[in-house]
XYZ file of C-alpha atoms in Angstrom:
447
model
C -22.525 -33.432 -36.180
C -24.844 -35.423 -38.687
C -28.267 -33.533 -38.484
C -31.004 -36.322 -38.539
C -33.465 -33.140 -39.713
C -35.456 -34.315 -43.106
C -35.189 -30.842 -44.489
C -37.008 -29.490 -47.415
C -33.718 -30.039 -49.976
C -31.788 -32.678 -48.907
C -28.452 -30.798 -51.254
C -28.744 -27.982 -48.994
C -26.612 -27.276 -45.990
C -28.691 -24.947 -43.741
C -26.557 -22.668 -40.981
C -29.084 -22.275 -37.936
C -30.434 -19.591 -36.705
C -29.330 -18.542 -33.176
C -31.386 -15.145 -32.569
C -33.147 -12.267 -34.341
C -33.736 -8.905 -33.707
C -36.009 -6.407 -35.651
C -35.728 -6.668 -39.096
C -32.286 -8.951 -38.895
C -32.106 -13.235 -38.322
C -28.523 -14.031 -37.149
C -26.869 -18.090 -37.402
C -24.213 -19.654 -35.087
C -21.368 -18.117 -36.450
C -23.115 -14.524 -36.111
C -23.777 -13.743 -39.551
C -26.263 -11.229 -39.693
C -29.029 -11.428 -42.503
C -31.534 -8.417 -43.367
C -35.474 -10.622 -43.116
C -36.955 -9.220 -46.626
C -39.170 -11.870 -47.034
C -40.117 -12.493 -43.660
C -39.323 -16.316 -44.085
C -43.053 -16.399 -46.298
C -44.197 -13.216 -45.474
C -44.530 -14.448 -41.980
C -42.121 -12.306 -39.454
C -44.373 -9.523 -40.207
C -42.952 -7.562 -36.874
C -39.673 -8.714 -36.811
C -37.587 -10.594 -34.713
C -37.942 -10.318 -30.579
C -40.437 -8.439 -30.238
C -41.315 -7.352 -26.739
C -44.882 -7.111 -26.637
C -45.325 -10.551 -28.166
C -42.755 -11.989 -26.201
C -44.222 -11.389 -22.793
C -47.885 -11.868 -23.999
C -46.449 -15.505 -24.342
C -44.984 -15.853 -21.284
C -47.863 -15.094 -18.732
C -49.937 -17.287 -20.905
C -47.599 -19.981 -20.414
C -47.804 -18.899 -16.360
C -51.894 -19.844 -17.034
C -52.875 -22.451 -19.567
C -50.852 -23.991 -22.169
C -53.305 -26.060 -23.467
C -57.201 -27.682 -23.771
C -58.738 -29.212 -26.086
C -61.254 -27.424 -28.107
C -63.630 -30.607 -27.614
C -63.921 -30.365 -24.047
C -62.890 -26.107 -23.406
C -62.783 -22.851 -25.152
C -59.985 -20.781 -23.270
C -59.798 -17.041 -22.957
C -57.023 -16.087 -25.157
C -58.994 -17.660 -28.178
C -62.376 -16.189 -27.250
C -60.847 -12.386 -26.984
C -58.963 -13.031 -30.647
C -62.186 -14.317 -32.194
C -63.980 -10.673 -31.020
C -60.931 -8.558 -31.923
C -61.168 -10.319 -35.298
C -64.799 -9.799 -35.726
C -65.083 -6.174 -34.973
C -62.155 -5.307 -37.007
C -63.015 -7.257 -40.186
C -65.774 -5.357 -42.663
C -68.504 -7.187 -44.079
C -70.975 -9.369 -42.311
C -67.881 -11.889 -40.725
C -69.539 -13.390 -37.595
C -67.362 -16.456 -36.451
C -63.551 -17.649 -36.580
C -62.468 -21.170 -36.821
C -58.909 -21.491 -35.247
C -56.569 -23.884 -36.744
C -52.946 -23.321 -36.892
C -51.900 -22.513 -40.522
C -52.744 -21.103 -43.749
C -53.574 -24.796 -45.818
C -55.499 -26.031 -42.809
C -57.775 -22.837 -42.747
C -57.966 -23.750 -46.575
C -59.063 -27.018 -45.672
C -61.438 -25.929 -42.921
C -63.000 -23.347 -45.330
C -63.519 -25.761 -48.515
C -64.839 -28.328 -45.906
C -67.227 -25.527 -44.395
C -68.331 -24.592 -47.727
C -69.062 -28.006 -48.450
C -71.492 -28.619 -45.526
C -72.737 -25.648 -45.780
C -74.659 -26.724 -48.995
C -75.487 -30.072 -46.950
C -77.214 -27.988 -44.250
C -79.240 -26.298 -46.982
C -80.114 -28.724 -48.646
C -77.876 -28.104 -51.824
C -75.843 -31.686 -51.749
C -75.300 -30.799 -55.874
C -72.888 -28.233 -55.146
C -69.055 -29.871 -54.835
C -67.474 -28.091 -57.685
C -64.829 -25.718 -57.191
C -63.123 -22.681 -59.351
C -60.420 -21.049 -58.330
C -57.619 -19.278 -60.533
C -53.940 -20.549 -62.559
C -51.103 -19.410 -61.181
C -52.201 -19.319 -57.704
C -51.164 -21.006 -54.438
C -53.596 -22.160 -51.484
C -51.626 -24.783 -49.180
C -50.028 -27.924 -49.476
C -52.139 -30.412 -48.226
C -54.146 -32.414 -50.287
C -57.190 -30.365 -50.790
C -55.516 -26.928 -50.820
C -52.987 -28.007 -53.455
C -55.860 -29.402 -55.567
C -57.515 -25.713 -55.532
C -54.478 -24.208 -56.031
C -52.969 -23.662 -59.697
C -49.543 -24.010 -59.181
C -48.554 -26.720 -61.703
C -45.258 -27.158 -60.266
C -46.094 -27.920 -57.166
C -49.308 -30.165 -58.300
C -47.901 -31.936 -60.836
C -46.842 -35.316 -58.748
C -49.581 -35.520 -57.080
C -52.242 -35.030 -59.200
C -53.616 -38.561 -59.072
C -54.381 -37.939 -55.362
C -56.116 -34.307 -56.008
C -59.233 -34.057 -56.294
C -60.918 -32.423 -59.730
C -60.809 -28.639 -59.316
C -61.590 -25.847 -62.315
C -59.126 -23.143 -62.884
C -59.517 -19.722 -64.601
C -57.474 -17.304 -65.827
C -55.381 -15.004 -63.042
C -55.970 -11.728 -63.196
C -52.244 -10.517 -64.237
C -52.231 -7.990 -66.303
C -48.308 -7.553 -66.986
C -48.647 -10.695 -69.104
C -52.266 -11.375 -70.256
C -53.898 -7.978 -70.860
C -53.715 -7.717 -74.384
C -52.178 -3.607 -76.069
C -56.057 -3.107 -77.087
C -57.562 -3.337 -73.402
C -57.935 -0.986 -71.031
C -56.680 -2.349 -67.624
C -60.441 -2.096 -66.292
C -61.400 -4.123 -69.658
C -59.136 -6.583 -69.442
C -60.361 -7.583 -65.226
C -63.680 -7.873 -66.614
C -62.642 -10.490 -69.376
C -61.153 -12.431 -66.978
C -63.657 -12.041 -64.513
C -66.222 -13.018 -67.194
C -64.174 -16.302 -67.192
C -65.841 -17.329 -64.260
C -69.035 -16.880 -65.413
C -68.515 -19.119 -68.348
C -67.362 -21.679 -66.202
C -70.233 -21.757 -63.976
C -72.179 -21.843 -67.107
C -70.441 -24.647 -68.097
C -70.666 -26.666 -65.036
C -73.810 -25.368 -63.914
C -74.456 -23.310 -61.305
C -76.574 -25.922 -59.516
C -73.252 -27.860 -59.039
C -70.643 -24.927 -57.900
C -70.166 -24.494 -54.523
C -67.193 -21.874 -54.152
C -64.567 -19.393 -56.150
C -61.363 -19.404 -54.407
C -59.008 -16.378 -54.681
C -56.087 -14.850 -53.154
C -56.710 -9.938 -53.599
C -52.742 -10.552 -53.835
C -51.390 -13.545 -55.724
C -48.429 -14.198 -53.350
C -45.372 -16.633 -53.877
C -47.019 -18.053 -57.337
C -47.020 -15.101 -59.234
C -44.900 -12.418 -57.078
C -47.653 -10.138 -55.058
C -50.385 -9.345 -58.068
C -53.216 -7.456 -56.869
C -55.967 -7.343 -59.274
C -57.043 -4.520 -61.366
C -59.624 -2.334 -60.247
C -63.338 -3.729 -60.767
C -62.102 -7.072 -60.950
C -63.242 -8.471 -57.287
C -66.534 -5.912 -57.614
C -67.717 -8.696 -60.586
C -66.075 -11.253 -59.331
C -68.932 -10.745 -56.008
C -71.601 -9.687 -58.348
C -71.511 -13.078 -59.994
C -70.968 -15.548 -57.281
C -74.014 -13.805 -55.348
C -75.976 -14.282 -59.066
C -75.590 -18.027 -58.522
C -75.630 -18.771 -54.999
C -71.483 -19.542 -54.720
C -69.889 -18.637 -51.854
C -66.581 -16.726 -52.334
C -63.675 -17.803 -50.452
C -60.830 -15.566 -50.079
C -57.281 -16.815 -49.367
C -55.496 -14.246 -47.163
C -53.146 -16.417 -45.626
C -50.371 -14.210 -47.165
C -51.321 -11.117 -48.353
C -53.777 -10.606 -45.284
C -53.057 -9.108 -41.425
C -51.944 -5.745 -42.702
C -48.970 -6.869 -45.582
C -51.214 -4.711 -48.269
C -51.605 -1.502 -46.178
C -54.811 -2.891 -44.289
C -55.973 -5.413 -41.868
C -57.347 -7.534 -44.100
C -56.588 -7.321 -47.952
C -60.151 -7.441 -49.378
C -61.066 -4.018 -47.815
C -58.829 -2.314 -50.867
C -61.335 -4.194 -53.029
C -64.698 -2.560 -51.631
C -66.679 -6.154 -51.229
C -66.452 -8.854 -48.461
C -66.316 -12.624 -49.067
C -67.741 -15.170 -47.185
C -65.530 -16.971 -45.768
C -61.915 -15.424 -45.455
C -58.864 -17.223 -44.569
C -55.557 -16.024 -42.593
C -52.611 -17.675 -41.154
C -48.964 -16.198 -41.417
C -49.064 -12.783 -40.447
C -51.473 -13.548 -37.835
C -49.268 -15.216 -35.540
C -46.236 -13.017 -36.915
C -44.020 -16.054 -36.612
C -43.960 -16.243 -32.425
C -46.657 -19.374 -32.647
C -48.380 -21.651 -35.504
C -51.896 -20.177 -36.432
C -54.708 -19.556 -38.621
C -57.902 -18.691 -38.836
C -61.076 -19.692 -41.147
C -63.855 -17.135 -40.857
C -67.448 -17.144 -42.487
C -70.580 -14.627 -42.350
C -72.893 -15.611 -39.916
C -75.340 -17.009 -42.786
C -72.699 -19.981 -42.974
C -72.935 -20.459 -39.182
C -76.496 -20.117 -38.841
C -76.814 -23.228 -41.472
C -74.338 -25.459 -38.999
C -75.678 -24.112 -35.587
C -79.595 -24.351 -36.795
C -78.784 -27.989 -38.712
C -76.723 -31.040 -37.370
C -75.142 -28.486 -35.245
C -71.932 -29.916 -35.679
C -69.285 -28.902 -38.197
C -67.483 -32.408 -39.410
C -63.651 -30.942 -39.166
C -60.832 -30.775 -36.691
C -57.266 -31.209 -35.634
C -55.633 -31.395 -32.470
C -54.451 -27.780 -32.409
C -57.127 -25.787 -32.737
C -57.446 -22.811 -30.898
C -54.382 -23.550 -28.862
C -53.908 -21.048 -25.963
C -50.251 -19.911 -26.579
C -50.975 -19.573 -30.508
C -54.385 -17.658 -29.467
C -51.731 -15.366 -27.176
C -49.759 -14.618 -29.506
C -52.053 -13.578 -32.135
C -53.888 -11.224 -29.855
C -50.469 -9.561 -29.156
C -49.547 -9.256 -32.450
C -53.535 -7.516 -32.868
C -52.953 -4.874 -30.384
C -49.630 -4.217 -32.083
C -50.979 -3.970 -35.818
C -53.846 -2.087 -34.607
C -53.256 -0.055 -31.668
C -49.145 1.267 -32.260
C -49.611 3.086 -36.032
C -47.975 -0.242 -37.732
C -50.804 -0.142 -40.320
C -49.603 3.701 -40.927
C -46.070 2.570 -40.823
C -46.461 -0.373 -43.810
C -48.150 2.412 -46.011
C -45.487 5.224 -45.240
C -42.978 2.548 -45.853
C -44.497 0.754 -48.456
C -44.367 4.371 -50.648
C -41.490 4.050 -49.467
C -40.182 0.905 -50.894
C -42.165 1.435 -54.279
C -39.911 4.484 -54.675
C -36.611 2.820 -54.168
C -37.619 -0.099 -56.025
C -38.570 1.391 -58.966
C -35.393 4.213 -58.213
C -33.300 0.801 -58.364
C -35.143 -1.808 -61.039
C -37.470 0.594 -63.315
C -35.296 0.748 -65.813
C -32.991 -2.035 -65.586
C -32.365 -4.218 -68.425
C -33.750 -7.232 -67.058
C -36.607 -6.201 -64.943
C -40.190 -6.239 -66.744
C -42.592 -5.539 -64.004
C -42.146 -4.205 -60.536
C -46.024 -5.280 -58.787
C -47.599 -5.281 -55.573
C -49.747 -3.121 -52.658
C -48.070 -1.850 -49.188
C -45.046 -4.000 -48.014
C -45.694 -6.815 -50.235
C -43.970 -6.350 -53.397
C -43.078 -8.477 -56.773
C -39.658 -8.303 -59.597
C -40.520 -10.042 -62.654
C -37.258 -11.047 -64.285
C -37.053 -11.064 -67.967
C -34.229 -11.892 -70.945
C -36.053 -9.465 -72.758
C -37.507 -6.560 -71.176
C -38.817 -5.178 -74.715
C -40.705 -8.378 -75.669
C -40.963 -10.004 -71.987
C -39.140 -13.350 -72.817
C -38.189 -15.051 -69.972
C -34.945 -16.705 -69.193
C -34.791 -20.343 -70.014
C -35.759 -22.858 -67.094
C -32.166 -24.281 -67.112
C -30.514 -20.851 -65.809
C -31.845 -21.480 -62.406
C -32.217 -17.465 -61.962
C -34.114 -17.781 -58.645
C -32.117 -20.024 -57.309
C -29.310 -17.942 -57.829
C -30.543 -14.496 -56.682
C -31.798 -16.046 -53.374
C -28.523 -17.975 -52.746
C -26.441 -15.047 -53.442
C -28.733 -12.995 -51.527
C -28.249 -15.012 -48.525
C -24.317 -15.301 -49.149
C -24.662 -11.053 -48.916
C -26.818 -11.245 -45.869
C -30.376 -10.620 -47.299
C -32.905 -13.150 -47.015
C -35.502 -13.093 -49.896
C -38.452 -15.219 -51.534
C -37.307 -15.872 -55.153
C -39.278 -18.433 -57.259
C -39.491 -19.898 -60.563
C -42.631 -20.698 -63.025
C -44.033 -17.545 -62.626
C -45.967 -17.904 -66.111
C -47.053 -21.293 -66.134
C -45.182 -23.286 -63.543
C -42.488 -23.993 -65.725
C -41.112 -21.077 -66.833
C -40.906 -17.154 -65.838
C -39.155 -15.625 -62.618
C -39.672 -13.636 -59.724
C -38.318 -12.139 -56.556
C -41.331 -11.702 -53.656
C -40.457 -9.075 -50.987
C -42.054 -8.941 -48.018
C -40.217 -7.461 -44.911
C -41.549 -6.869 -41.547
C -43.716 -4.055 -41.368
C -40.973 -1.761 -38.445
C -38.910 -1.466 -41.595
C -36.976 2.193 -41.689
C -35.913 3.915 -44.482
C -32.207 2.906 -43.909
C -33.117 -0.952 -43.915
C -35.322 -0.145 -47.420
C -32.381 1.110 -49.142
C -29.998 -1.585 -47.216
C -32.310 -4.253 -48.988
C -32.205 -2.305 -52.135
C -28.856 -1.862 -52.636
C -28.103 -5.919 -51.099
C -30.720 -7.204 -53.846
C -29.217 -4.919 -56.742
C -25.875 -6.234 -56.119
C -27.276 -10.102 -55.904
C -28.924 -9.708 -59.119
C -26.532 -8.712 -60.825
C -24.062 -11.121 -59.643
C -26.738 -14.013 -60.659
C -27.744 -12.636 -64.133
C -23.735 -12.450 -64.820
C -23.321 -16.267 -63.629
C -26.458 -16.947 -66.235
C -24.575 -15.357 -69.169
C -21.456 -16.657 -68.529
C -22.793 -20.333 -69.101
C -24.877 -19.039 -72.006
């Protein structure tokens, strides 16, 4: 049958997917696949899950849908409150939207009229870090550092200010301690805002993890402590971007608790919906809401989508799962776990130089030379290879290139749904052992 699908490659021939269950996906022909990646760290509970299925359908028995112009709807009000009272810092309000780049939107927008409503129209500039990813639409990709993925459509983006990521593995230099080398970077920021003025900078934008850019980097410790210090020193608000490494994937509801401060607005998506519906959410301190609700009283944003009912559902059933049936305990069992048969597996192998990451969310760096770090040249196609042999061996992962600079550098993200056991960790293991070294072998054969 000709597919009239515009898919993502056009070269590739997809199977589909005909059911799931736990941690496994399963196509037409019933090939079973292990989910390590959880698509993008998305299937956070697996496959089928009871609890979320039925939530959806007596919501579908109710309300599907109303639009947030003319209702608010129960489902949406309860997962606004369960948000609030479970997320530290001074969080007061949630925006619903229904993905991770539109709750970057939302919260670059927000930030913008936020200095509007203050009287601050000056501030428009934005800093955020290389090597990063915040969405694909316009706005998001323009704060993101992703070169790759910029590159083409750079004369549409507007003009964003990037400093360096806080990834040690490659830019700590032998001299620095790790907690010296997060405050030179951090101290980047400061020079920017120097540079640019601090009259003029309206927001630093930063995922705690680095996800599919630079394969789950969490920053050193101190790092985020300056990083607040100096965006409350000159008045810019801090937006985190927990659209991936948020909702429990680092051992915690949200990611920024590890890092003792709070931002002001935070952004989530993915794991928040769990896969069963599209959603996000933008949220901001109350001092950010105050400025809309006491000014024009109107924030200038919105799609069609927001707050949807069924979405709404589904989040607040994937809530009472994270929060109220030991998950949380389960990803940080597990996610010792996993660190101990990944670095049991990789730690020493050849071409592995850096195993990385917090809970169940966990980064390979793969390296020519794991003495002096060299990369494998561009033109061996490395991630493409692991993650199409992975998928020919039945494990689904999240390999990408340009971890350095865009251009070159490679990684394998992990990220598998948080009911993992210890048999499916060392079934992964063992699958993604074999796949690597069945793709490094195709590399040096056409060396």
């Amino acid at each position: 049958m000709v597919s009239h699908i515009f898919p993502r490659h056009t070269h590739d021939e997809l199977p589909i997917a005909s059911g799931g269950d736990g941690c496994f996906l399963f196509d037409e022909s019933g090939k079973k696949y292990l989910d390590a990646s959880g698509g993008a760290a998305v299937s956070c509970l697996g496959h089928s899950h009871p609890k979320i299925i039925n939530a959806l359908h007596e919501q579908l028995d109710v309300l599907a849908y109303a639009h947030t112009s003319f209702f608010s709807s129960e489902p949406a009000e309860k997962l606004a409150t369960k948000l609030i009272t479970n997320a530290p810092g001074d969080l007061s309000q949630v925006y619903l939207v229904s993905g991770g780049s539109e709750a970057i939107e939302a919260g670059l927008k927000l930030a913008r009229q936020y200095f509007l409503e203050t009287g601050q129209p000056g501030r428009k500039e934005v800093i955020a870090r290389r090597q990063s990813y915040h969405g694909n639409t316009l706005g998001a990709l323009a704060v993101g550092g992703n070169e790759w993925r910029r590159s083409q459509f750079a004369p549409l983006l507007i003009d964003t200010h990037h400093i360096a990521p806080c990834y040690a593995y490659r830019e700590k230099h032998d001299y620095e301690t790790d907690y010296e080398f997060g405050q030179r970077v951090a101290g980047e920021l400061e020079i920017t805002i120097e540079k640019l003025g601090s009259q003029n900078v309206m927001a630093f934008v930063a995922e705690p993890v680095v996800g599919a850019t630079l394969g789950a980097v969490p920053a050193v410790d101190g790092y985020f402590k300056t990083i607040r210090e100096i965006c409350d020193h000159h008045g810019i608000l801090l937006i985190l971007d927990e659209v991936m490494c948020g909702m429990g994937r680092t051992g915690t509801l949200f990611a920024y608790e590890q890092e003792a401060i709070a931002p002001d607005i935070v952004c989530i998506a993915k794991g928040l919906g769990a896969g069963y519906q599209p959603i996000g959410a933008t949220i901001c301190t109350d001092k950010i809401y105050a400025a809309i609700k006491n000014g024009s009283g109107f924030f200038q944003h919105g799609h069609t989508y927001l707050g949807h009912p069924m979405a709404a559902a589904a989040a607040n059933a994937v809530l009472d799962v994270l929060l109220d049936d030991n998950i949380l305990e389960n990803v940080n069992v597990m996610g010792h776990q996993f660190k101990y048969a990944l670095d049991t597996k990789f730690g020493q192998h050849t071409h592995v130089g850096d195993i990385r990451g917090r809970g169940l969310f966990y980064g390979i760096e793969i390296v020519e030379d794991r003495e002096t770090k060299e990369p494998f040249s561009s033109s061996y196609f490395i991630a493409r290879k692991i993650k199409a042999i992975a998928k020919q061996r039945g494990l689904l992962c999240y390999p990408m290139s340009g971890t350095i600079d865009g251009k070159i550098g490679d990684h394998i993200l992990l990220a598998p749904p948080y009911i993992i056991n210890e048999a499916e960790i060392n079934e992964l293991t063992d699958l993604l052992a074999d796949s690597l070294e069945e793709a490094l072998q195709s590399s040096e054969e056409t060396m």
